mmCIF file of C-alpha atoms in Angstrom:
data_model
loop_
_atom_site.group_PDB
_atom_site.id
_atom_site.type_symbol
_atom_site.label_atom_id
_atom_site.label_comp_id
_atom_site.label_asym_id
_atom_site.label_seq_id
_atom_site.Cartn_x
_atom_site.Cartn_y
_atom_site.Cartn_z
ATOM 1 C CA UNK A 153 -11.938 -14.595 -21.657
ATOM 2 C CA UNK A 154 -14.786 -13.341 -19.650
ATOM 3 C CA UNK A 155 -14.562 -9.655 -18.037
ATOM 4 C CA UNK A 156 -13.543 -9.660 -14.482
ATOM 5 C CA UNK A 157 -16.485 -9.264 -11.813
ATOM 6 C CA UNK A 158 -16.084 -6.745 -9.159
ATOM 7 C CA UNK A 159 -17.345 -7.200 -5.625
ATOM 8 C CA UNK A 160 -18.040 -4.791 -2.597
ATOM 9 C CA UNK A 161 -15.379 -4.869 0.028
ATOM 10 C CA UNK A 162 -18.119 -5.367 3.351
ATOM 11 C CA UNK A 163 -20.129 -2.430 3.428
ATOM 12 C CA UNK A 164 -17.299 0.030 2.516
ATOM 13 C CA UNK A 165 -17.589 1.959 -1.420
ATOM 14 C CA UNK A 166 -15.131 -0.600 -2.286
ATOM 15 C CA UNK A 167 -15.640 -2.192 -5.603
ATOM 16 C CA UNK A 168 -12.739 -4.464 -6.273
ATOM 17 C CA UNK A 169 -11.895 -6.761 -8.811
ATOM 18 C CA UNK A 170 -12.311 -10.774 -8.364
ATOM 19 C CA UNK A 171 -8.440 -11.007 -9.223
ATOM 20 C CA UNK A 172 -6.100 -8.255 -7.313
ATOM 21 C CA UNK A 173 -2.057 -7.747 -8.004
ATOM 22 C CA UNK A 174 0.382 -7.980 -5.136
ATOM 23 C CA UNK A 175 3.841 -6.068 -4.824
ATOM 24 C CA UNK A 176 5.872 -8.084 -2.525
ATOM 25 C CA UNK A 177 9.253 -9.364 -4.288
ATOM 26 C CA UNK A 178 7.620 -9.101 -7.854
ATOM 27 C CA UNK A 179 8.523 -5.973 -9.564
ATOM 28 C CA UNK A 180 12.370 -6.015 -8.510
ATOM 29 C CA UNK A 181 12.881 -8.809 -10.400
ATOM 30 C CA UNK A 182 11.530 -7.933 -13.830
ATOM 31 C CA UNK A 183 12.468 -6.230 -16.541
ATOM 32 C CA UNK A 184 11.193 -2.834 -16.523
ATOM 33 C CA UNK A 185 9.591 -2.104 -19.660
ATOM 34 C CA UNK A 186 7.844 -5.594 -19.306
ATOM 35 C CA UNK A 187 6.419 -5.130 -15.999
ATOM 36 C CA UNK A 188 4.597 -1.576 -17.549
ATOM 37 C CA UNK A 189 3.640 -3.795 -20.483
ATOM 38 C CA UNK A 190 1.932 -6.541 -17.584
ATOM 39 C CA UNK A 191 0.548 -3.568 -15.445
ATOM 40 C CA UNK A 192 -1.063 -2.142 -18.626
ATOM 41 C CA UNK A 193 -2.517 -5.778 -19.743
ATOM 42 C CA UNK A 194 -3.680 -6.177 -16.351
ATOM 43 C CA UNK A 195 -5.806 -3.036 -15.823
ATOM 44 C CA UNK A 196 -6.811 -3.716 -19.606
ATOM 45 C CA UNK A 197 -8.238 -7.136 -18.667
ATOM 46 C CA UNK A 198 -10.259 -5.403 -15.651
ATOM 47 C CA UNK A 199 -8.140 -5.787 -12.462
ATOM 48 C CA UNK A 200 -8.993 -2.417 -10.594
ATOM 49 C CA UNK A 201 -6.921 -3.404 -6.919
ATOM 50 C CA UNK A 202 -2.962 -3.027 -6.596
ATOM 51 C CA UNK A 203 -1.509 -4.385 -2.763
ATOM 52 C CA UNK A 204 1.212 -2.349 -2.266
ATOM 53 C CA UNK A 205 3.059 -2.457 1.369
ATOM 54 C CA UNK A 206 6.717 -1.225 2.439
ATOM 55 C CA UNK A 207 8.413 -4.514 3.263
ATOM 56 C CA UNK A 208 11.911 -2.866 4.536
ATOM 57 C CA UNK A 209 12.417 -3.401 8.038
ATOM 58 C CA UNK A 210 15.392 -1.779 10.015
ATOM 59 C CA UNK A 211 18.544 -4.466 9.747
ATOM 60 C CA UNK A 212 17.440 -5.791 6.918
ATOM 61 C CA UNK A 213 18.771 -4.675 3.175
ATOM 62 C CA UNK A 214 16.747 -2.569 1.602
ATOM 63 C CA UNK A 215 13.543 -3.164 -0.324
ATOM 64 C CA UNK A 216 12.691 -1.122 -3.661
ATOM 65 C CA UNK A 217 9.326 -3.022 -5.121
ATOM 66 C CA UNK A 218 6.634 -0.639 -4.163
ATOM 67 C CA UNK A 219 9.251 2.538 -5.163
ATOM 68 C CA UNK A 220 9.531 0.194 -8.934
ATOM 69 C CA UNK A 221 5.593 -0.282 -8.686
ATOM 70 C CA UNK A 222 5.248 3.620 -8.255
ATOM 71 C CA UNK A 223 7.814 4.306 -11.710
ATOM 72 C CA UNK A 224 5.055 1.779 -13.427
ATOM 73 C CA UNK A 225 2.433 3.275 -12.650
ATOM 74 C CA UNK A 226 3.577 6.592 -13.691
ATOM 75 C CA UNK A 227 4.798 5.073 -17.147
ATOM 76 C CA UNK A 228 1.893 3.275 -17.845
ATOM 77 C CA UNK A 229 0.345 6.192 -18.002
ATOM 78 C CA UNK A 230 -2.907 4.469 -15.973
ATOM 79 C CA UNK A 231 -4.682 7.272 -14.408
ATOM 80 C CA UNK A 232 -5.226 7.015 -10.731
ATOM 81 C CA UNK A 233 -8.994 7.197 -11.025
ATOM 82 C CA UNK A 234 -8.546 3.720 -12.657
ATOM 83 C CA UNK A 235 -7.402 2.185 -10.124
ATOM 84 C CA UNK A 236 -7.155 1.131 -5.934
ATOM 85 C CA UNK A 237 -3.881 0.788 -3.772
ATOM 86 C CA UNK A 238 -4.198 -1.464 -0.790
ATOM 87 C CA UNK A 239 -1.586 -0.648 1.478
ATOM 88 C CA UNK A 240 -0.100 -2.417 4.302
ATOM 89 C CA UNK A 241 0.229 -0.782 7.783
ATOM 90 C CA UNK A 242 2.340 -2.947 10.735
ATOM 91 C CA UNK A 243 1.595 -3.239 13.884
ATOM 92 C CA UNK A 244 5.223 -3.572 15.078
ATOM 93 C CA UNK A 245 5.223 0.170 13.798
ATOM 94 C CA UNK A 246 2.508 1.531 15.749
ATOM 95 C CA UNK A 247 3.257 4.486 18.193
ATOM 96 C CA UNK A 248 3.353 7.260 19.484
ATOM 97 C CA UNK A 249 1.719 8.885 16.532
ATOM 98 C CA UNK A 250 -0.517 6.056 15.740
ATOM 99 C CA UNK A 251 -0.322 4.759 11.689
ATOM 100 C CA UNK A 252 0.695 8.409 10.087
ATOM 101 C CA UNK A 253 4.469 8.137 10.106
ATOM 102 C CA UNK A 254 3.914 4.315 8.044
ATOM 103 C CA UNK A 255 1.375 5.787 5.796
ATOM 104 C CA UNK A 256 2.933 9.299 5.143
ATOM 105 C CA UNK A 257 5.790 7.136 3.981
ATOM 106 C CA UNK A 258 3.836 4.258 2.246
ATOM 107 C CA UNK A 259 2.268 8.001 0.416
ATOM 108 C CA UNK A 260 6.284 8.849 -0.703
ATOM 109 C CA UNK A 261 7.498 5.510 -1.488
ATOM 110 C CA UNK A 262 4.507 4.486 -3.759
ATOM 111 C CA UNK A 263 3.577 8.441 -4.945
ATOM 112 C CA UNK A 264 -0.126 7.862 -4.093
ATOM 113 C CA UNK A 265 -1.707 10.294 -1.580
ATOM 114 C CA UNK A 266 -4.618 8.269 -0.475
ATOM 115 C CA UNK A 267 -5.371 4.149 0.329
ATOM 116 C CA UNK A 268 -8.209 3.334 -0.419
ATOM 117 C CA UNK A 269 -7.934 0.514 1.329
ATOM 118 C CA UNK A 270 -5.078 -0.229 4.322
ATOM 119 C CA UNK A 271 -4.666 -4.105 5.931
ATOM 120 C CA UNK A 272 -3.216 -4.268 9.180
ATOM 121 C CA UNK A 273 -0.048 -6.594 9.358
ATOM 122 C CA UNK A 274 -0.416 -9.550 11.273
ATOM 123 C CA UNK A 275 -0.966 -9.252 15.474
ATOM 124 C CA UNK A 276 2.164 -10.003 16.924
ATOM 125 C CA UNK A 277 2.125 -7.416 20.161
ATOM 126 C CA UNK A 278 0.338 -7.617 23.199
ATOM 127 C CA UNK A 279 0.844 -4.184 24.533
ATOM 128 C CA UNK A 280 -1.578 -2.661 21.855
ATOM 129 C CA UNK A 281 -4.739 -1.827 22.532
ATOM 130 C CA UNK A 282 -7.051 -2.698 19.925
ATOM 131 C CA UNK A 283 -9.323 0.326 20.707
ATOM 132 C CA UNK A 284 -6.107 2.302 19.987
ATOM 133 C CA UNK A 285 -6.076 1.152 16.723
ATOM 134 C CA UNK A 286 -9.962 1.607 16.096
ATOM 135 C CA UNK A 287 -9.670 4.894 17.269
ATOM 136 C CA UNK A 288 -6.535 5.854 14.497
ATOM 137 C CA UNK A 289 -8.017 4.091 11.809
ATOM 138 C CA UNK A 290 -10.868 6.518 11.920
ATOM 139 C CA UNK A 291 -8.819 9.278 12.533
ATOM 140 C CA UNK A 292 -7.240 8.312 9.044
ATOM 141 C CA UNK A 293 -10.718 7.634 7.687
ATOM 142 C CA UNK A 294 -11.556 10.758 8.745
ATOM 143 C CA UNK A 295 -9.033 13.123 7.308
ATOM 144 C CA UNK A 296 -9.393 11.440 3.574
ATOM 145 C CA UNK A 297 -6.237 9.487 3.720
ATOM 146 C CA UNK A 298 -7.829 5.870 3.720
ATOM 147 C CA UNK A 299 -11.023 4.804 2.670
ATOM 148 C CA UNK A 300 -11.242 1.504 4.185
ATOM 149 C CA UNK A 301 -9.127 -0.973 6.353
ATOM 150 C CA UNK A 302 -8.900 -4.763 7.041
ATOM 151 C CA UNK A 303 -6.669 -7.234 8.480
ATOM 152 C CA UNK A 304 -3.695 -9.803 7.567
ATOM 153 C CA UNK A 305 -4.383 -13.174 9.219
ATOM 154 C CA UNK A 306 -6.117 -12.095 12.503
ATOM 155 C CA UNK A 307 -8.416 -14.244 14.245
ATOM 156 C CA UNK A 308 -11.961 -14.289 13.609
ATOM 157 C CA UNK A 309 -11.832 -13.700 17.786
ATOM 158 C CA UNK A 310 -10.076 -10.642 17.825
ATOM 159 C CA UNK A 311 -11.876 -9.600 14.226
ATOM 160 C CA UNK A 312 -15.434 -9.721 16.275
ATOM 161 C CA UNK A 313 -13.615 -7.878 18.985
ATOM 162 C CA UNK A 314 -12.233 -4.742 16.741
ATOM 163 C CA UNK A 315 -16.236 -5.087 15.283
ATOM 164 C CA UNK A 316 -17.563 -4.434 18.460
ATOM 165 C CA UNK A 317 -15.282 -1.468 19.721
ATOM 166 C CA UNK A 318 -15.975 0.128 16.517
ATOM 167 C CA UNK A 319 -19.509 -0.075 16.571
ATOM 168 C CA UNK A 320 -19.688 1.055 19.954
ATOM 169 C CA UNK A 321 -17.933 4.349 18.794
ATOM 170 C CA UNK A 322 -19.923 4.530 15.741
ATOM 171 C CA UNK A 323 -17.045 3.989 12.952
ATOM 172 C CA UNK A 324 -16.787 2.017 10.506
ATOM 173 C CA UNK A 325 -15.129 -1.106 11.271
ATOM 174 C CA UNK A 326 -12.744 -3.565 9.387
ATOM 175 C CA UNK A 327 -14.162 -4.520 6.067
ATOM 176 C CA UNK A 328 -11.771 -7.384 5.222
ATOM 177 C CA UNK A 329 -9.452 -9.874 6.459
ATOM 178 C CA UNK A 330 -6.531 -11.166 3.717
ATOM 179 C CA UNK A 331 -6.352 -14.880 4.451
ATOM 180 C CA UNK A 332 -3.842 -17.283 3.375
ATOM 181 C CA UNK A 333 -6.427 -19.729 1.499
ATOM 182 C CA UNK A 334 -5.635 -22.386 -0.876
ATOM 183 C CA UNK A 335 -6.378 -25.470 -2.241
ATOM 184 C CA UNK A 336 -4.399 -27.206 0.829
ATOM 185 C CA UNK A 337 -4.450 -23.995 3.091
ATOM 186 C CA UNK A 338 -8.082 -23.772 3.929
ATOM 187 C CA UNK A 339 -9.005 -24.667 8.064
ATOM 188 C CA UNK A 340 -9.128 -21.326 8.963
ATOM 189 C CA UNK A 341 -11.120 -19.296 5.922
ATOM 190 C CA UNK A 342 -13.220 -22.261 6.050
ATOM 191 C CA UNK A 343 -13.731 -22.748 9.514
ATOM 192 C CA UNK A 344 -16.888 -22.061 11.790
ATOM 193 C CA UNK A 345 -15.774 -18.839 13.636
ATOM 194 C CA UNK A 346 -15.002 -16.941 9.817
ATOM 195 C CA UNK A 347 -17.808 -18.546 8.538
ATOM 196 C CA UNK A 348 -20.259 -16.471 10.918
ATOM 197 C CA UNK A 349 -18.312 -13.761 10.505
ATOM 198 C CA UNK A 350 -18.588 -13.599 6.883
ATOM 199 C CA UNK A 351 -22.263 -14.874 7.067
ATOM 200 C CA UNK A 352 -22.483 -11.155 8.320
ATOM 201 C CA UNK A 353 -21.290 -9.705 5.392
ATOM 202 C CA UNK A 354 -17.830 -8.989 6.531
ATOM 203 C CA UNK A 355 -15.308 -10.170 3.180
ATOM 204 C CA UNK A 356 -11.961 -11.904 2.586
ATOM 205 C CA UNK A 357 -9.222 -11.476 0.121
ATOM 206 C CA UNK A 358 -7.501 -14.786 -0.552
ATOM 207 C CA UNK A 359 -3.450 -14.689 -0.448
ATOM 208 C CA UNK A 360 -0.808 -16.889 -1.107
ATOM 209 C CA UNK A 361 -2.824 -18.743 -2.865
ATOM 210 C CA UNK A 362 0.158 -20.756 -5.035
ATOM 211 C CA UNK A 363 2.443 -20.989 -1.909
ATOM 212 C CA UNK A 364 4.971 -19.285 -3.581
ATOM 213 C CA UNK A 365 4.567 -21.324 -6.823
ATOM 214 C CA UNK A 366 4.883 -24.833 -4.922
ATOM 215 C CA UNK A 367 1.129 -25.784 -5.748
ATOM 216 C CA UNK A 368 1.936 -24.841 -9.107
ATOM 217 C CA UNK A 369 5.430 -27.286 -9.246
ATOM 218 C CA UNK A 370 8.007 -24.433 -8.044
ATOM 219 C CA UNK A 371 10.171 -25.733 -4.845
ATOM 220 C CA UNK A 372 10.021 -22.308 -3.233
ATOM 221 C CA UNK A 373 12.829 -21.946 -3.208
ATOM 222 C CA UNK A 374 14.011 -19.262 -5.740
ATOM 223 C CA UNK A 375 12.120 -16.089 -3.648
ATOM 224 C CA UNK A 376 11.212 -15.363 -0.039
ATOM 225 C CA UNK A 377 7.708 -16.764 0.629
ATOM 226 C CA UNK A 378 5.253 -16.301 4.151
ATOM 227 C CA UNK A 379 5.098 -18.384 6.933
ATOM 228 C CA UNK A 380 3.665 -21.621 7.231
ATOM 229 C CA UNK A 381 1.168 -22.135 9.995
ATOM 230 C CA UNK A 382 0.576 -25.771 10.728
ATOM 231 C CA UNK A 383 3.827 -27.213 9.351
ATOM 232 C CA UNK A 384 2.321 -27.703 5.846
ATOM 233 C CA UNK A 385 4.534 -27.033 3.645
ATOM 234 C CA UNK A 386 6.641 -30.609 2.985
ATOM 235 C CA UNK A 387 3.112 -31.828 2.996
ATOM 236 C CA UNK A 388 1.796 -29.263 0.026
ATOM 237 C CA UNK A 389 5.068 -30.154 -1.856
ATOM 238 C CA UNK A 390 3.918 -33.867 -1.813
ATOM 239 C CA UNK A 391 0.367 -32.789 -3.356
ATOM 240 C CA UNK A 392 2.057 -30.888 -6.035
ATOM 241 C CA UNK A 393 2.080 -33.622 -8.815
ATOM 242 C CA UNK A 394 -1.199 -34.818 -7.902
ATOM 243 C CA UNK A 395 -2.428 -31.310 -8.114
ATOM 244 C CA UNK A 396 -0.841 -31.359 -11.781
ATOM 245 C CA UNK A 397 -2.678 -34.412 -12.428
ATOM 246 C CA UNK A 398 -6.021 -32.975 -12.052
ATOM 247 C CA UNK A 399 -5.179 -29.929 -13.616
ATOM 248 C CA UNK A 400 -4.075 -31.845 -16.746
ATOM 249 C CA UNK A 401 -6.862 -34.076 -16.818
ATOM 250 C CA UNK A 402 -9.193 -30.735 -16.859
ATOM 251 C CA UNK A 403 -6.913 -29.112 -19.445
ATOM 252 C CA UNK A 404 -5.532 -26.635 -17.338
ATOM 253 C CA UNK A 405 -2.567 -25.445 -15.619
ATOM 254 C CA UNK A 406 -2.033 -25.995 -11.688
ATOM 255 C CA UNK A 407 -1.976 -22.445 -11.254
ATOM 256 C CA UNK A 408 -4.551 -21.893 -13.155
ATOM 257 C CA UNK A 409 -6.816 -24.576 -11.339
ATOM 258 C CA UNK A 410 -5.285 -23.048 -7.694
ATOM 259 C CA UNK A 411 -6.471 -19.735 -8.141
ATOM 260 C CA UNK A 412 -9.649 -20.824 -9.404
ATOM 261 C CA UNK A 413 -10.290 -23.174 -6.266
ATOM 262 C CA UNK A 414 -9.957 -19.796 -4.322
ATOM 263 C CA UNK A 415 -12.361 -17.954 -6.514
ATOM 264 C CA UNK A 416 -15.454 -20.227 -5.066
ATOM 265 C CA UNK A 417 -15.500 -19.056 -1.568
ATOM 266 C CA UNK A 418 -18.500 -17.169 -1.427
ATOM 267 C CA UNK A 419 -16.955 -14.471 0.603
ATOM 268 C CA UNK A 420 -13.680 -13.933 -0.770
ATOM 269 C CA UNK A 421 -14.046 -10.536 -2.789
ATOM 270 C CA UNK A 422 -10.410 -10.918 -4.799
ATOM 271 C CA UNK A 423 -7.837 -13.019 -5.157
ATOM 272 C CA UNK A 424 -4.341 -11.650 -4.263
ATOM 273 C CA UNK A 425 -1.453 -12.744 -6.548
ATOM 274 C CA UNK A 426 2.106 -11.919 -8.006
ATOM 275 C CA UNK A 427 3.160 -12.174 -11.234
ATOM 276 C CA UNK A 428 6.516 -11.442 -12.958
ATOM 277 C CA UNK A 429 5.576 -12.494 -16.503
ATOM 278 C CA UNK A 430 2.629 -12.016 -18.717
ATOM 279 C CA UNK A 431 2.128 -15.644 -19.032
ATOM 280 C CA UNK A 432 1.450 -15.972 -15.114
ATOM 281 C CA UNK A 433 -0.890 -12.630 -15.373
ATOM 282 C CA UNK A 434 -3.406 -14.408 -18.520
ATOM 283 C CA UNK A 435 -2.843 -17.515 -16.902
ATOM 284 C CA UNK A 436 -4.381 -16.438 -13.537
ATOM 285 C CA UNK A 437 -7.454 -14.405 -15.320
ATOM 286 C CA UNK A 438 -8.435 -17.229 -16.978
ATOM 287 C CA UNK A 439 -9.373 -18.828 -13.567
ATOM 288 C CA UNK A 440 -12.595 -17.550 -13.694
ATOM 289 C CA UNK A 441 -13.555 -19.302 -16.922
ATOM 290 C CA UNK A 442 -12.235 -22.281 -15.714
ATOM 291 C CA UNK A 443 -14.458 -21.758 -12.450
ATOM 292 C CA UNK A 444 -17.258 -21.247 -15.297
ATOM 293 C CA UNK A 445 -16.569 -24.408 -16.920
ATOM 294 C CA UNK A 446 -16.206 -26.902 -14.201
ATOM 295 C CA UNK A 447 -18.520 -24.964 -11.671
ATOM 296 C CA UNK A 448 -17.372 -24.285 -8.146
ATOM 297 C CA UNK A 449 -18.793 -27.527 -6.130
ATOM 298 C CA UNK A 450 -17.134 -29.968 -8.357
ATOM 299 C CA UNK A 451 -13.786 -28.175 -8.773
ATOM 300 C CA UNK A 452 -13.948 -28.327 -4.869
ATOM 301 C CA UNK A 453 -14.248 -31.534 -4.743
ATOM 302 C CA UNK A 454 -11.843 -32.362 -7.035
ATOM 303 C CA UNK A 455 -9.109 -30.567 -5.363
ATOM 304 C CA UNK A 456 -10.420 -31.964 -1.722
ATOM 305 C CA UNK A 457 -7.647 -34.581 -1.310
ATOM 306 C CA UNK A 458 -5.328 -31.946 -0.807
ATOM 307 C CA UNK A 459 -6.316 -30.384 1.543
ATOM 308 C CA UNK A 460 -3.295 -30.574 4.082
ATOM 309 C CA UNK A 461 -4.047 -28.600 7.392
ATOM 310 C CA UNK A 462 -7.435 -30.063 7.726
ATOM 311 C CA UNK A 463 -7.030 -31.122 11.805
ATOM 312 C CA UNK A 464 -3.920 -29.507 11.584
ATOM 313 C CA UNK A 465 -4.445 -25.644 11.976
ATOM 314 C CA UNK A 466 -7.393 -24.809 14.591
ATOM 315 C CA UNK A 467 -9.973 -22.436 12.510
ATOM 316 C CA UNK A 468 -10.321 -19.993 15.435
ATOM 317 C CA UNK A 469 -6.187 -19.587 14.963
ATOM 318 C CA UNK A 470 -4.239 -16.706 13.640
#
C-alpha cells in the first residue's frame, strides 16, 4: 500500500492527509478495545486529520461519540502532536457570545484544547450576519484556539461573500468547504461557481462519500445518515449493483472504487469517512492505489453513468 499524501488546506499551515476519519455515529457502536486498535492502524497507515463535532442537540437523546473518540485517543497513546481535530461549530448555536460556548465545550467533550481546523455547520438562519461570523472566527484565530476554519455545504455564493468580508478586514478567510461528493453526488463540487472558486486555490474535503454505505450495497438503513439534496437517494440505491459491477470487473470493492472516484478531484484535499471495523479502514486506504492503477480520467468515466443529480441539484445550491 502506498503512504498517504498530504495536501495544504488553502493557504492555511494545514497539511492534511488525502484520507481523513469522521466521528459521527461510529465510535458508539464498536467495541472499545477495537476501535483503539483501528485508531492506532489508522494514524500508523498515515491519516493525520480526525472530524470530531458534538452532534447532541437539546430534545434529542444524548450523543457520546466524540466523548468515546476522546477515551481512544487517550488509550492509544497517539500523541497530540501526531495528529489534527476538525471540529464542527453550528450556526443554530451562534450568540450572544459568538462560537466560544460550542468550542469551550467541543474542548471538554473531546479533551483537546485547540482545533486546528473548525467547519461551520450548514447555513440554515437568516438573521446572522456573515461579517459576525468573520469577525469571531478571527477572534478565535486570534487567541490560539483554532487554526483554521471552513464550511459544511455552503454555497459557492455565500463562500465568495465570507472571502470578501474577510479580506476586506485583513483575516484570513475560510480555507475549505466539506462537500457531499460522490460518485452519484457530484453537481455541486463539480459545478462552475466551485470550480472558480477552487481554481483560486480555495480546497474541499469530500463527505459522505458512500451515502451511508448504500453505494457500497448497505440500504441505509441500519444508522442515521445526512440529508439528501435533490431527491437522490432511491435513485443511488438503483446504481448500487451496477456500481458493484464495475467494481468487480476492476477487482475491487464498491467502497473501495467510491472513495477512490472522490480522490480525483483536483481540489479535494481529504476524503472524510467512518469506519467501525478494520476491514472498512484498509479497505478505504487502498483507494489511492486503486486511483494509481486505473488513473483518475478513466475511473471517472467509468463510474459516469451514475451520476444521479446531474440536472437535478443546481451547482450554485447549498
Amino acid at each position: 500500500m502506498s503512504a498517504l499524501p498530504r495536501r495544504r488546506v488553502g493557504t492555511s499551515d494545514l497539511d492534511v492527509s488525502l484520507l481523513s476519519l469522521g466521528s459521527w455515529h461510529t465510535y458508539d457502536r464498536m467495541d472499545f478495545a477495537d476501535a483503539v486498535a483501528m485508531i492506532r492502524a489508522a494514524v500508523d497507515a498515515g491519516i493525520n486529520l480526525f472530524d470530531v463535532g458534538v452532534y447532541g442537540f437539546p430534545g434529542m437523546p444524548p450523543v457520546f461519540t466524540d466523548v468515546i473518540w476522546s477515551a481512544i485517543m487517550r488509550a492509544s497513546g497517539i500523541s497530540r502532536d501526531d495528529y489534527l481535530v476538525s471540529a464542527k461549530l453550528w450556526i443554530e448555536g451562534f450568540g450572544d457570545e459568538g462560537f466560544r460556548p460550542q468550542l469551550r465545550n467541543a474542548f471538554l467533550r473531546g479533551g483537546f484544547e485547540v482545533a486546528d481546523l473548525v467547519v461551520l455547520g450548514d447555513l440554515r438562519r437568516d438573521d446572522v450576519a456573515l461579517e459576525d461570523l468573520v469577525d469571531d472566527l478571527s477572534g478565535l484565530a486570534r487567541d490560539g484556539l483554532i487554526r483554521a476554519w471552513g464550511v459544511n455545504n455552503w454555497s459557492a455564493g455565500n463562500i465568495r461573500r465570507l472571502q470578501e468580508i474577510a479580506a476586506g478586514r485583513g483575516v484570513p478567510g475560510p480555507q475549505i468547504a466539506q462537500l457531499k461528493y460522490s460518485i452519484g453526488r457530484r453537481s455541486i463540487p463539480d459545478g462552475e461557481p466551485f470550480g472558480k472558486l477552487f481554481a483560486e486555490g480555495f480546497t474541499m474535503q469530500a463527505s459522505d462519500v458512500l451515502e451511508g454505505g448504500i453505494l457500497a450495497g448497505s440500504d441505509g438503513q441500519s444508522r442515521e445518515i445526512g440529508r439528501d439534496p435533490g431527491g437522490i437517494r432511491e435513485a443511488l440505491k438503483q446504481h448500487a449493483a451496477g456500481i458493484a459491477e464495475v467494481a468487480d470487473k476492476l477487482g475491487t470493492s464498491a467502497a473501495r472504487l467510491a472513495v477512490a472516484f472522490t480522490l480525483t478531484h483536483p481540489a479535494n484535499v481529504t476524503t472524510l469517512f467512518g469506519a467501525s471495523r478494520l476491514a472498512q479502514l484498509e479497505d478505504n486506504l487502498a483507494a489511492v492505489d486503486l486511483v494509481e492503477q486505473v488513473g483518475a480520467e478513466e475511473l471517472r468515466s467509468l463510474v459516469e453513468p451514475f451520476w444521479a443529480d446531474r440536472g437535478v441539484v443546481d451547482p450554485e445550491g447549498p
